[in-house]
Coordinates of C-alpha atoms in Angstrom, one line a residue:
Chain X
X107 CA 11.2 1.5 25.3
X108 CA 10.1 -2.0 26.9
X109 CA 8.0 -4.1 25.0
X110 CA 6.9 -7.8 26.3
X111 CA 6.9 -10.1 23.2
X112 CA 4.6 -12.9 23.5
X113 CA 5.2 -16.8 21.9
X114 CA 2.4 -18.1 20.6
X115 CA 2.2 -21.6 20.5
X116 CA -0.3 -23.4 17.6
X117 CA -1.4 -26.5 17.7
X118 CA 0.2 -27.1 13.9
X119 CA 3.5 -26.2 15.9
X120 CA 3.1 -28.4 18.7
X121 CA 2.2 -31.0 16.4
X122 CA 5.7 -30.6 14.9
X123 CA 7.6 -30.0 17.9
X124 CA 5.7 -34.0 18.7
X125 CA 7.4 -35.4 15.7
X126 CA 10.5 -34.3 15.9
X127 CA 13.2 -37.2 16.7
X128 CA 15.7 -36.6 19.9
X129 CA 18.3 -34.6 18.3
X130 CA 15.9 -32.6 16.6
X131 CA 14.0 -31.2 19.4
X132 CA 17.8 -30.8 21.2
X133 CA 18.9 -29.0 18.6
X134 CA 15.6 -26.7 18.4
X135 CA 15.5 -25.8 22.2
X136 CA 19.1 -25.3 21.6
X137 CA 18.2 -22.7 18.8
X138 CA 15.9 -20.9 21.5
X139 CA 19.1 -20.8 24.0
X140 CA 21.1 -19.4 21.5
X141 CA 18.3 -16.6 20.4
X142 CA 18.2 -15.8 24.3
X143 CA 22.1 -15.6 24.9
X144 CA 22.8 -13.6 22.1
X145 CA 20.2 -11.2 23.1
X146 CA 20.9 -10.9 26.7
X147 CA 21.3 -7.5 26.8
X148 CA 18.3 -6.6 25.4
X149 CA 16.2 -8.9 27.2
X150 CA 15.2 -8.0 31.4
X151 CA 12.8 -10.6 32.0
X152 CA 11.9 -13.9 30.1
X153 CA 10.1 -16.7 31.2
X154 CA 8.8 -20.1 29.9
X155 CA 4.4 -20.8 31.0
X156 CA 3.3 -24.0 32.4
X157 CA 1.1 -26.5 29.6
X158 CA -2.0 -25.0 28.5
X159 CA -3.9 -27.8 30.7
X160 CA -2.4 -25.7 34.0
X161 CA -4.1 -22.7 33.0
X162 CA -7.4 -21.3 35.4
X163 CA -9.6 -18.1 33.7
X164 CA -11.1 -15.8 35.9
X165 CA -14.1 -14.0 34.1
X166 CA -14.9 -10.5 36.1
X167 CA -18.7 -9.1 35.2
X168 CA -21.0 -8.1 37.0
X169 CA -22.2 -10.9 40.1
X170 CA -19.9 -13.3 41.2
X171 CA -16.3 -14.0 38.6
X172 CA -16.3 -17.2 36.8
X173 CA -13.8 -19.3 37.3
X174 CA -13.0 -21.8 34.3
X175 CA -10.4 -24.2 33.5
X176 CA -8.1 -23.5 30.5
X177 CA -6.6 -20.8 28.8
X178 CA -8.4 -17.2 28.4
X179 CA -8.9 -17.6 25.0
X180 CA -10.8 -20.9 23.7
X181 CA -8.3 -21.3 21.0
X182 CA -5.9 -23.2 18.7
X183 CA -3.1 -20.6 19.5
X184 CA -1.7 -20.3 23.2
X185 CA 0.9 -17.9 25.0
X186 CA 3.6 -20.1 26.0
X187 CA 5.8 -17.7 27.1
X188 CA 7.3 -14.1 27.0
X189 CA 10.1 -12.2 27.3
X190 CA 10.6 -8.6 28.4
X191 CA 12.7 -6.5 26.3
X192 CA 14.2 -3.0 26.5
X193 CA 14.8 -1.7 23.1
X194 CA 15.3 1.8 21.1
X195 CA 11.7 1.2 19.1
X196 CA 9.5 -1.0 17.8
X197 CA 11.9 -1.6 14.6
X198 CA 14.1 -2.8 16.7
X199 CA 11.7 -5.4 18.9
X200 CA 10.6 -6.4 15.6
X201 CA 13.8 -7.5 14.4
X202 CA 14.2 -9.1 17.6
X203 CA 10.9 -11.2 17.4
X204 CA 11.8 -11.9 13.1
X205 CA 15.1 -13.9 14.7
X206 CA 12.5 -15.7 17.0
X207 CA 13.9 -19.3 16.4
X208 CA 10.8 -21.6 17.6
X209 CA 6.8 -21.1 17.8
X210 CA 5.3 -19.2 14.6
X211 CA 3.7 -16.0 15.9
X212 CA 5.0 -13.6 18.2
X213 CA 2.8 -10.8 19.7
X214 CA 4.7 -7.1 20.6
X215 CA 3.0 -5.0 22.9
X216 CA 4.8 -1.9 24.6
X217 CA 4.8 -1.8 28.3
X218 CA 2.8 1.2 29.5
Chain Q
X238 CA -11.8 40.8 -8.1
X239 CA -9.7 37.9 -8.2
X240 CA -11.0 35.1 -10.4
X241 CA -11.9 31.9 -8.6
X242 CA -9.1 29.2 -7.6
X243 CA -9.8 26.0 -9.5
X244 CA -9.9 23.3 -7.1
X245 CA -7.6 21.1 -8.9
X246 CA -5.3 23.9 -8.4
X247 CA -5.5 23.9 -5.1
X248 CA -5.6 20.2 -4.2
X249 CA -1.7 20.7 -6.2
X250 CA -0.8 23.5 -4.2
X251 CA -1.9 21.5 -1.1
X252 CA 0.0 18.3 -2.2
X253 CA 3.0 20.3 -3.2
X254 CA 3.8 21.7 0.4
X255 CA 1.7 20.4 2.8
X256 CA 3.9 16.9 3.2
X257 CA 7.4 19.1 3.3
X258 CA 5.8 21.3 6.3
X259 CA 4.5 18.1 8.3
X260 CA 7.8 16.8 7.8
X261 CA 9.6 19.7 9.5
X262 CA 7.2 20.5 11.9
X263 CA 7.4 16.8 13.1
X264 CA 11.4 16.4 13.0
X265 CA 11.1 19.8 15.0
X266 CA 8.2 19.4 17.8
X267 CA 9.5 15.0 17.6
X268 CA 5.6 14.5 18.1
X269 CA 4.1 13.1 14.6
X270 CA 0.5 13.1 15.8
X271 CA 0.7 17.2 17.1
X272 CA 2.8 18.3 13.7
X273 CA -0.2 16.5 11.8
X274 CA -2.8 18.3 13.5
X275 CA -1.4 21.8 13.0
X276 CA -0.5 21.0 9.4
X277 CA -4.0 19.7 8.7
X278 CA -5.5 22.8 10.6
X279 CA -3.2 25.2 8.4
X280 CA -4.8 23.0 5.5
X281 CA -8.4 23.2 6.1
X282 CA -7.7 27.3 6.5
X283 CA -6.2 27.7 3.5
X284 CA -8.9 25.9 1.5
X285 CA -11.2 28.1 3.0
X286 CA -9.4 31.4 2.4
X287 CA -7.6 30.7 -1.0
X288 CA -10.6 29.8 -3.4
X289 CA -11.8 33.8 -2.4
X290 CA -8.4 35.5 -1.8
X291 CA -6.2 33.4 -4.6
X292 CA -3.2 31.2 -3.4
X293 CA -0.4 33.4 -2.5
X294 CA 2.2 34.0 -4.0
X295 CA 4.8 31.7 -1.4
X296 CA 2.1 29.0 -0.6
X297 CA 4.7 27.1 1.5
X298 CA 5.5 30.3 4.0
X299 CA 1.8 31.2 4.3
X300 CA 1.2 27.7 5.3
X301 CA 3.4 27.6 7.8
X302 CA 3.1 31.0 9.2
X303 CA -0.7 29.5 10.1
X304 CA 0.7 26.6 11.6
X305 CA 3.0 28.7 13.8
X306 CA 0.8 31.2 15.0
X307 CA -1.7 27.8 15.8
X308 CA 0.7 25.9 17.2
X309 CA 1.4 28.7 19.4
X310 CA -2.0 29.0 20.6
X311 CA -2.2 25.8 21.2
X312 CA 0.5 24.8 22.9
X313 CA 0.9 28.0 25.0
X314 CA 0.8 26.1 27.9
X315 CA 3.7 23.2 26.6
X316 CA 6.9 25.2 27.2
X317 CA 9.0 22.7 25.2
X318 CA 7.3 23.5 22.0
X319 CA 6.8 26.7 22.7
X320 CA 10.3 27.1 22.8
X321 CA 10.6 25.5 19.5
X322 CA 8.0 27.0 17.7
X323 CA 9.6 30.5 18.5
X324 CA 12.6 29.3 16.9
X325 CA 11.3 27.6 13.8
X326 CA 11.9 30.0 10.7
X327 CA 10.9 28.7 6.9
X328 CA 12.0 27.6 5.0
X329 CA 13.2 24.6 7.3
X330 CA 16.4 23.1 6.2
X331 CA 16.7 19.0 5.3
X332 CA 13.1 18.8 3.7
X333 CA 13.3 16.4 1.4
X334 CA 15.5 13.5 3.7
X335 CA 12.5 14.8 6.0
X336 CA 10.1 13.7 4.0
X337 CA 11.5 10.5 3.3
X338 CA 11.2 9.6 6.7
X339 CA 7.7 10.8 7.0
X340 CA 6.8 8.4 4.0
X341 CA 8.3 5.7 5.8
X342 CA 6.8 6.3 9.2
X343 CA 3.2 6.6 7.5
X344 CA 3.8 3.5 5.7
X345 CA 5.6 1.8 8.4
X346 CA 4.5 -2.2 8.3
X347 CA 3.0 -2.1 11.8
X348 CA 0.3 -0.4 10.4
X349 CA -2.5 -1.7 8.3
X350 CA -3.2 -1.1 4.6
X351 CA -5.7 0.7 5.0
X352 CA -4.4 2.9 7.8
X353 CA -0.8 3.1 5.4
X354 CA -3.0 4.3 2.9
X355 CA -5.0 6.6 4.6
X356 CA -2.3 8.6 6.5
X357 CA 0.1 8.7 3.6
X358 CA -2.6 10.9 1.5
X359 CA -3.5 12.7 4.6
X360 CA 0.1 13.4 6.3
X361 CA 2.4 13.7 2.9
X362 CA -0.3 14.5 0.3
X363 CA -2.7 16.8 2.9
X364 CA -6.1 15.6 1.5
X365 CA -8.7 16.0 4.2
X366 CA -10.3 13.2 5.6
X367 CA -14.0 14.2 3.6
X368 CA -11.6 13.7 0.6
X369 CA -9.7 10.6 1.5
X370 CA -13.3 9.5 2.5
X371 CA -15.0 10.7 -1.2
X372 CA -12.1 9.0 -3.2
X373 CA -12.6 5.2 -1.2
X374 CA -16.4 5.4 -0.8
X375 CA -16.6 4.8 2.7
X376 CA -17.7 7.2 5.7
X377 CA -15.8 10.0 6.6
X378 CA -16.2 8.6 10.5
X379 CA -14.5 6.2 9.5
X380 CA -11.5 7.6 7.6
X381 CA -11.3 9.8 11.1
X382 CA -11.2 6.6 12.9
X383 CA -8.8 5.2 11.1
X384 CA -6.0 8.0 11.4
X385 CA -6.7 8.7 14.7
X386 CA -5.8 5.0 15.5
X387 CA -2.9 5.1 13.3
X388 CA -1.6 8.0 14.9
X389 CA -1.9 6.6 18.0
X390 CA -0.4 3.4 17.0
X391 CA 2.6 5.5 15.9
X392 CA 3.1 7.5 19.0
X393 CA 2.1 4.6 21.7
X394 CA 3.8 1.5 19.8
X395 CA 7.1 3.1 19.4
X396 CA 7.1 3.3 15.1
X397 CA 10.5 5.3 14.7
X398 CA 10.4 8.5 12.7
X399 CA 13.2 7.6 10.4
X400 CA 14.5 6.0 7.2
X401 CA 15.1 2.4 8.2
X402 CA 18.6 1.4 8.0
X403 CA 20.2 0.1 5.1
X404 CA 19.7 -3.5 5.9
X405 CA 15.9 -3.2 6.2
X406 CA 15.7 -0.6 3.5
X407 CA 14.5 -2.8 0.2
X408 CA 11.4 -4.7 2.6
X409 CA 10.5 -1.1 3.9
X410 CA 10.4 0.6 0.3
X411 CA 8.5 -2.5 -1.2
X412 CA 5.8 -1.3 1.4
X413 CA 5.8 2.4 0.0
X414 CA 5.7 1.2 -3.5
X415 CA 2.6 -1.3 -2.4
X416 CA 1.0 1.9 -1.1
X417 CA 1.5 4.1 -3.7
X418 CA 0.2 1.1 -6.2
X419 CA -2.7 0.5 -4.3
X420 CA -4.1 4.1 -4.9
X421 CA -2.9 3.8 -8.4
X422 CA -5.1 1.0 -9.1
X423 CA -8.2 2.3 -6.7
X424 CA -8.3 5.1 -8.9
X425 CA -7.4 3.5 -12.2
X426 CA -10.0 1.0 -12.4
X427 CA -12.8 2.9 -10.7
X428 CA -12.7 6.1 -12.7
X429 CA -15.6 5.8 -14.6
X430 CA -17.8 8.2 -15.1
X431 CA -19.8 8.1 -11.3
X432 CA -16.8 8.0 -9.8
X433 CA -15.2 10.7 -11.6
X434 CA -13.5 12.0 -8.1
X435 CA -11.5 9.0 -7.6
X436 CA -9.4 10.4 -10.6
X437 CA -7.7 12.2 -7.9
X438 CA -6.1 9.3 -6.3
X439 CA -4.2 8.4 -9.9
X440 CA -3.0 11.8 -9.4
X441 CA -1.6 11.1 -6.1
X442 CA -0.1 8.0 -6.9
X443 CA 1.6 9.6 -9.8
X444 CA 2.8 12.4 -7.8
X445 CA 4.1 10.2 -4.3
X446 CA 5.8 7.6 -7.3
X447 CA 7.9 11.2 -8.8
X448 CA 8.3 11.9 -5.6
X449 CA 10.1 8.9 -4.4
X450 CA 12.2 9.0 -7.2
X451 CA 13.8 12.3 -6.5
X452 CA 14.0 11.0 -2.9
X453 CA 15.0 7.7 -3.5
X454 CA 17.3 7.9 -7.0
X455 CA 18.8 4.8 -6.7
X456 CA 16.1 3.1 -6.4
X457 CA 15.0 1.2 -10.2
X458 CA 11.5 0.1 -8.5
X459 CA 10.3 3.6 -8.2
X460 CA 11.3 4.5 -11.3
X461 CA 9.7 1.3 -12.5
X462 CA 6.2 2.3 -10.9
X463 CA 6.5 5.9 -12.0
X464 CA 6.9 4.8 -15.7
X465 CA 4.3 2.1 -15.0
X466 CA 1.3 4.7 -14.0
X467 CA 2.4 7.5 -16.5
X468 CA 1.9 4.3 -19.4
X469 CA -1.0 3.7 -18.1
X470 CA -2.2 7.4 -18.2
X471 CA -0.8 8.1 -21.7
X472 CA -3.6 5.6 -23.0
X473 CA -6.2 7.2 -20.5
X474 CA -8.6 8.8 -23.1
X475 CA -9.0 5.7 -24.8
X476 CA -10.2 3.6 -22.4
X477 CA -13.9 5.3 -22.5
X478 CA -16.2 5.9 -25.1
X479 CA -18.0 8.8 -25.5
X480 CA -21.1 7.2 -23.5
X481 CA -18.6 6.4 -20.5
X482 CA -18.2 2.5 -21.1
X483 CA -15.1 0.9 -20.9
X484 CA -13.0 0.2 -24.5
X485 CA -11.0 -2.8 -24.5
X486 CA -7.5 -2.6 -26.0
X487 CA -7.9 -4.0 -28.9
X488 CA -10.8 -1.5 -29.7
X489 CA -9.2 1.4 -28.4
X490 CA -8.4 4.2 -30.9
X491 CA -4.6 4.8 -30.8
X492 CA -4.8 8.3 -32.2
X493 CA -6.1 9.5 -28.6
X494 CA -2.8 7.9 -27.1
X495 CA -0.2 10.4 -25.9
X496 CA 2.5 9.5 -27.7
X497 CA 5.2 12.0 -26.5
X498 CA 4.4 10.7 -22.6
X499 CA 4.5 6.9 -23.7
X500 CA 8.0 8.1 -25.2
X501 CA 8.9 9.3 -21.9
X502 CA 8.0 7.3 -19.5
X503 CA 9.6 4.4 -21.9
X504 CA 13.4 6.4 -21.7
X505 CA 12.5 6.7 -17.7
X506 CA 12.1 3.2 -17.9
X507 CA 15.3 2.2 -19.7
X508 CA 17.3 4.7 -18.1
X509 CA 16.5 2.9 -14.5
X510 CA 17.0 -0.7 -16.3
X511 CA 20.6 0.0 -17.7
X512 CA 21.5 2.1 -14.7
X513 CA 20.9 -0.2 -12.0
X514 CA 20.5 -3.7 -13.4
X515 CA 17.7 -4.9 -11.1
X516 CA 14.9 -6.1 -12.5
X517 CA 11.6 -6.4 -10.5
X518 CA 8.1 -6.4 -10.8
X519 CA 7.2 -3.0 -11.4
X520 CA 9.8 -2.4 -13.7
X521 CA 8.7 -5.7 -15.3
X522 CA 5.2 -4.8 -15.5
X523 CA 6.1 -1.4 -16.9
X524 CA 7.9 -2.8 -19.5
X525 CA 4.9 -5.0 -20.7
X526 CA 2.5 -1.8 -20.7
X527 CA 5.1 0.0 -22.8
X528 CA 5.0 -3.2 -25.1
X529 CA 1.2 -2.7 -25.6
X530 CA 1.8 1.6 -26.2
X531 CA 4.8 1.0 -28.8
X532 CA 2.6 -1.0 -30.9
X533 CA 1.1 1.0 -33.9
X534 CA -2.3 -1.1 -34.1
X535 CA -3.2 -3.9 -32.0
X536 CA -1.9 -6.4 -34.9
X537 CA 1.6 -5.0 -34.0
X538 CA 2.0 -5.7 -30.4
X539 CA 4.8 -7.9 -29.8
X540 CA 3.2 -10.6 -27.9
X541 CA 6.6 -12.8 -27.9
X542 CA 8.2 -10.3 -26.1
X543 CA 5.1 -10.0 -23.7
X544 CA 5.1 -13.7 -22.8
X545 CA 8.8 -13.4 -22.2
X546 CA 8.2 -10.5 -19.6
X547 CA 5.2 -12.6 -17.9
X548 CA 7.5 -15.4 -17.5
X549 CA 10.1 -12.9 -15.9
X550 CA 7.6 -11.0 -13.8
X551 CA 6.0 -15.0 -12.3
X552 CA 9.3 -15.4 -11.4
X553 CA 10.2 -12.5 -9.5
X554 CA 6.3 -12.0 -8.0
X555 CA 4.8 -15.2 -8.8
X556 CA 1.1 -14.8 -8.4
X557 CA -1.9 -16.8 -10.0
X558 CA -3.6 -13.6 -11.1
X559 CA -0.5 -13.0 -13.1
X560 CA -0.7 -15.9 -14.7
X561 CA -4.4 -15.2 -16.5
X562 CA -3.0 -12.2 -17.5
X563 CA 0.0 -14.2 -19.3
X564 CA -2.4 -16.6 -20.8
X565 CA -3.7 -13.5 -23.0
X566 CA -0.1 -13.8 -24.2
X567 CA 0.2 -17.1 -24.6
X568 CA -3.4 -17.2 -26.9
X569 CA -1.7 -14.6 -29.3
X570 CA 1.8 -16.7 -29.6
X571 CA 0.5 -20.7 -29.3
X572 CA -3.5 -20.2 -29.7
X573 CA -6.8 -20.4 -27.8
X574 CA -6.5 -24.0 -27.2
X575 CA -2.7 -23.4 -25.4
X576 CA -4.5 -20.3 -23.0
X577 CA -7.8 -22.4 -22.4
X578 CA -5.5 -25.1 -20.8
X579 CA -3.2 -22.6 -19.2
X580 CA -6.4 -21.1 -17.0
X581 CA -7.9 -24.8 -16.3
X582 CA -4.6 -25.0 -14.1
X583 CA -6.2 -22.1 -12.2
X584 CA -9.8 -22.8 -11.9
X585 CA -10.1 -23.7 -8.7
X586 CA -7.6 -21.2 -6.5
X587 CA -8.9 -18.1 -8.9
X588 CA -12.7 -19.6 -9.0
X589 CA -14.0 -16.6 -7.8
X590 CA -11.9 -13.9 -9.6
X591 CA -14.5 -12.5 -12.3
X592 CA -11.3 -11.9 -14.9
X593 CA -10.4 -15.7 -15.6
X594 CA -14.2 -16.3 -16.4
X595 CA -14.0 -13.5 -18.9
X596 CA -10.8 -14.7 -20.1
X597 CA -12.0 -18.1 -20.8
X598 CA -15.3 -16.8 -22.5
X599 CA -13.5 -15.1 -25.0
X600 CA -11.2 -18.1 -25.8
X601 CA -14.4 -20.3 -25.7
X602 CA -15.9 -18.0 -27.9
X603 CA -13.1 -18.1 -30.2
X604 CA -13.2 -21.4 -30.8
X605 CA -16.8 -21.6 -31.5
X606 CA -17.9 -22.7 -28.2
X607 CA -20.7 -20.5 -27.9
X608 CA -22.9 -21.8 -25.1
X609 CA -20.0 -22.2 -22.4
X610 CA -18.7 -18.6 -23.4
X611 CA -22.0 -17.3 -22.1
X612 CA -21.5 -19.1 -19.1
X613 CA -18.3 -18.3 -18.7
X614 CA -19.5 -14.4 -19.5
X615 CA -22.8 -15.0 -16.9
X616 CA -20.3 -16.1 -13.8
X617 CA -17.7 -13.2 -14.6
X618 CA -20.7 -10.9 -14.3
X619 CA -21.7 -12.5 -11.2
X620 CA -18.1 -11.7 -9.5
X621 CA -17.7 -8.3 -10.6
X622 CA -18.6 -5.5 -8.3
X623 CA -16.9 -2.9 -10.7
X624 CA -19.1 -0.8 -12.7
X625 CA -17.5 -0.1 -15.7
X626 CA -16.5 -4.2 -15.8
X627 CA -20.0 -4.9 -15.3
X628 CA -21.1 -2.7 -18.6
X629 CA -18.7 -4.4 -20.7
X630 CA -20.0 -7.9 -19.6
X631 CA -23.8 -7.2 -19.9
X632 CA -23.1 -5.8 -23.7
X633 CA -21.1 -8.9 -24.7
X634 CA -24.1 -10.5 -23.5
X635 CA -26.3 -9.1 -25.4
X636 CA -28.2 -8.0 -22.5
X637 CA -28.3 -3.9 -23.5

């Protein structure tokens, strides 16, 4: 089955990932390499998103969509990236996203 | 003329075999949601037929011949299933590592609580949703609701239909053992006398805990929950007066206690302590209630040994709900002035949880302070939505 899992960002994590020193962030985006190579065969498709100041909504309702600036959701937590896996089940993308080295929440949705 | 089937005869006939055919029709058709429909269908038909024709004398085969001949009708038009239908004889071979896995898929974490909770009693215990709906107090709509969904979630999400692998085994059984607790206490502390049909649910937590223990024998957490609830029933028809209100434990009249069933479910106890060596918080817990059933009279109860086991059971589960319960321990062993300061520590996290208040007003009121007790008793009453709690607070009151 494919599921996407999405990395949610919070702003208490961003807020750490700020302090951190040099080698520390190295060594944390380091840990996210790692997580990716040793799961390359699982994984199809990843990608990293832009900040959240890039983002552009696009409300569809009835008249004319509205067109904001920022994210969808007006929110402390923010998709900052996904990754498309191929996997037996959803144990299985579970354990993936539990070895998830960096931001705190991860969301699993199958593909339909 | 037959003579009527009691109901409770039928809800154990039901229980009995309605999770075993689920489980093979569903490791047969490999569709949870379709085996759940014919098995609830074969159900609701057999409650309808039995209490006038009497149960039959193979329960299990009559079920599932209904099943068959549904599922046949209904899925006349799927030639996969048909296929397999036409081949499926009973009895089905594997039940019980079947049924294992059914457990597991029904309490799978994906799934919420209440969604665990409601398709474990309707998939391995076969209660109908009007039941499942009677014993929680909330509308059947929305009991439907919720296993729909959860079904869904199960066939659309991926959950596998299978006992988790060895590595992810002791997380996954914690969660079936949360389940099966869960009921326990719903219909432990609500069976009072207008809810008398939540007694059912203690009946189903007792019988998924057995259950699990045959399926699960190495397991000392199962055993330690099975013990656990059958302590807690062996005092059962003490905890109520003859009026319906609620009969603390030091009050309660030991004579009604069952004594041979406090026996057993001690040895099941010990037999899963020396056997397997791993402590944990049911077992634990257990082994505090059968602390409380040894003792003769109230005087008796070994409450060193108790605050020895509360200190065991914060360190394996540590919890601040635990620890009011321990200060009850620690007033019989150091005093009411020891306890008092033990549940200060706790005032604000557990402000709102009715227990400590009623804790501390029977400490207060131990040492003589009379006018804080009654406050203490006034805010407890405030935070209790629980009947039978509710009773007990308004007569220490004074207020009936």
């Amino acid at each position: 089955m494919k599921y996407v899992l999405m990395f949610v960002e919070t702003e208490e994590f961003a807020r750490s990932l700020e302090a951190m020193g040099e080698l520390e962030r190295e060594a944390a985006y380091a840990a996210v390499m790692r997580w990716f190579d040793e799961h390359a065969d699982r994984i199809t498709h990843h990608t990293h998103l832009a900040p959240v100041h890039t983002a552009t909504t696009v409300r569809l309702g009835p008249g004319e969509p509205v067109v904001t600036d920022g994210p969808f959701v007006e929110g402390k937590e923010v998709v900052s990236g996904f990754a498309e896996v191929e996997v037996a089940d959803l144990d299985e993308a579970l354990k993936l996203a539990r070895s998830w080295p960096a931001c705190p929440v991860v969301e699993i949705r199958p593909v339909a | 003329m037959r003579t009527p089937v009691p109901e409770e005869v039928l809800v154990r006939v039901v229980r009995e075999h309605a999770g075993r055919l689920a489980a093979s029709l569903v490791s047969l058709l490999g569709d949870f949601s379709a085996a759940e429909d014919l098995v609830q269908d074969a159900v609701e038909t057999a409650l309808r037929r039995w209490p006038a024709e009497g149960v039959p004398e193979r329960p299990d085969a009559w079920l599932f011949t209904v099943a068959r001949r549904r599922g046949l009708d209904v899925l006349r038009r799927e030639s996969t299933y048909r296929a397999k239908l036409a081949r499926l004889a009973w009895p089905a071979p594997a039940a019980s590592d079947d049924r294992l896995r059914l457990i597991f898929t029904c309490c799978h974490p994906a799934l919420s609580r209440a969604a665990q909770i409601a398709l474990t009693l309707r998939v391995v215990c076969g209660l109908s949703t009007a039941q499942i709906a009677a014993a929680f107090l909330v509308p059947e709509a929305t009991v439907a609701q919720r296993i729909t969904r959860a079904k869904r979630k199960v066939a659309e999400a991926g959950i596998p239909y299978r006992i988790p692998p060895q590595d992810e085994l002791p997380g996954r059984v914690n969660e079936v053992l949360a389940v099966i607790y869960l009921l326990f206490n719903e219909g432990y502390l609500s069976s009072t006398g207008e809810r008398a049909e939540a007694r059912d649910l203690v009946d189903d937590a007792e019988w998924l805990a057995a259950l699990l223990v045959n399926l699960l024998p190495k397991e000392p957490e199962a055993a330690g929950l099975l013990a656990l609830i059958r302590l807690h029933r062996a005092r059962g028809a003490a905890r109520f007066d003859e009026r319906g209100r609620l009969v603390l434990l030091a009050d309660q009249d030991r004579g009604l206690w069952d004594r041979r069933a406090i026996a057993e479910a001690t040895a099941l106890l010990t037999r899963a302590a020396r056997a397997h060596r791993r402590p944990g918080p049911y077992q634990v817990q257990a082994a505090i209630v059968a602390c409380h059933a040894e003792a003769a009279a109230f005087a008796d109860t070994d409450w060193a040994q108790i605050l020895v086991l509360y200190d065991l059971l914060l360190r394996l589960a540590p919890s601040p709900v635990t620890r009011v319960h321990r200060a009850v321990a620690v007033r019989h062993v150091k005093g009411p002035e020891a306890a008092l300061a033990e549940l200060a520590e706790l005032g604000d996290e557990l402000e709102r949880y009715p227990l400590l208040h009623a804790t501390r007003a029977e400490l207060l009121r131990e040492l003589g302070r009379r006018e804080e007790a009654r406050r203490a008793d006034e805010r407890a009453l405030e935070l209790t939505a629980n009947p039978a709690q509710q009773a007990l607070l308004e007569r220490r009151l004074g207020w009936d």
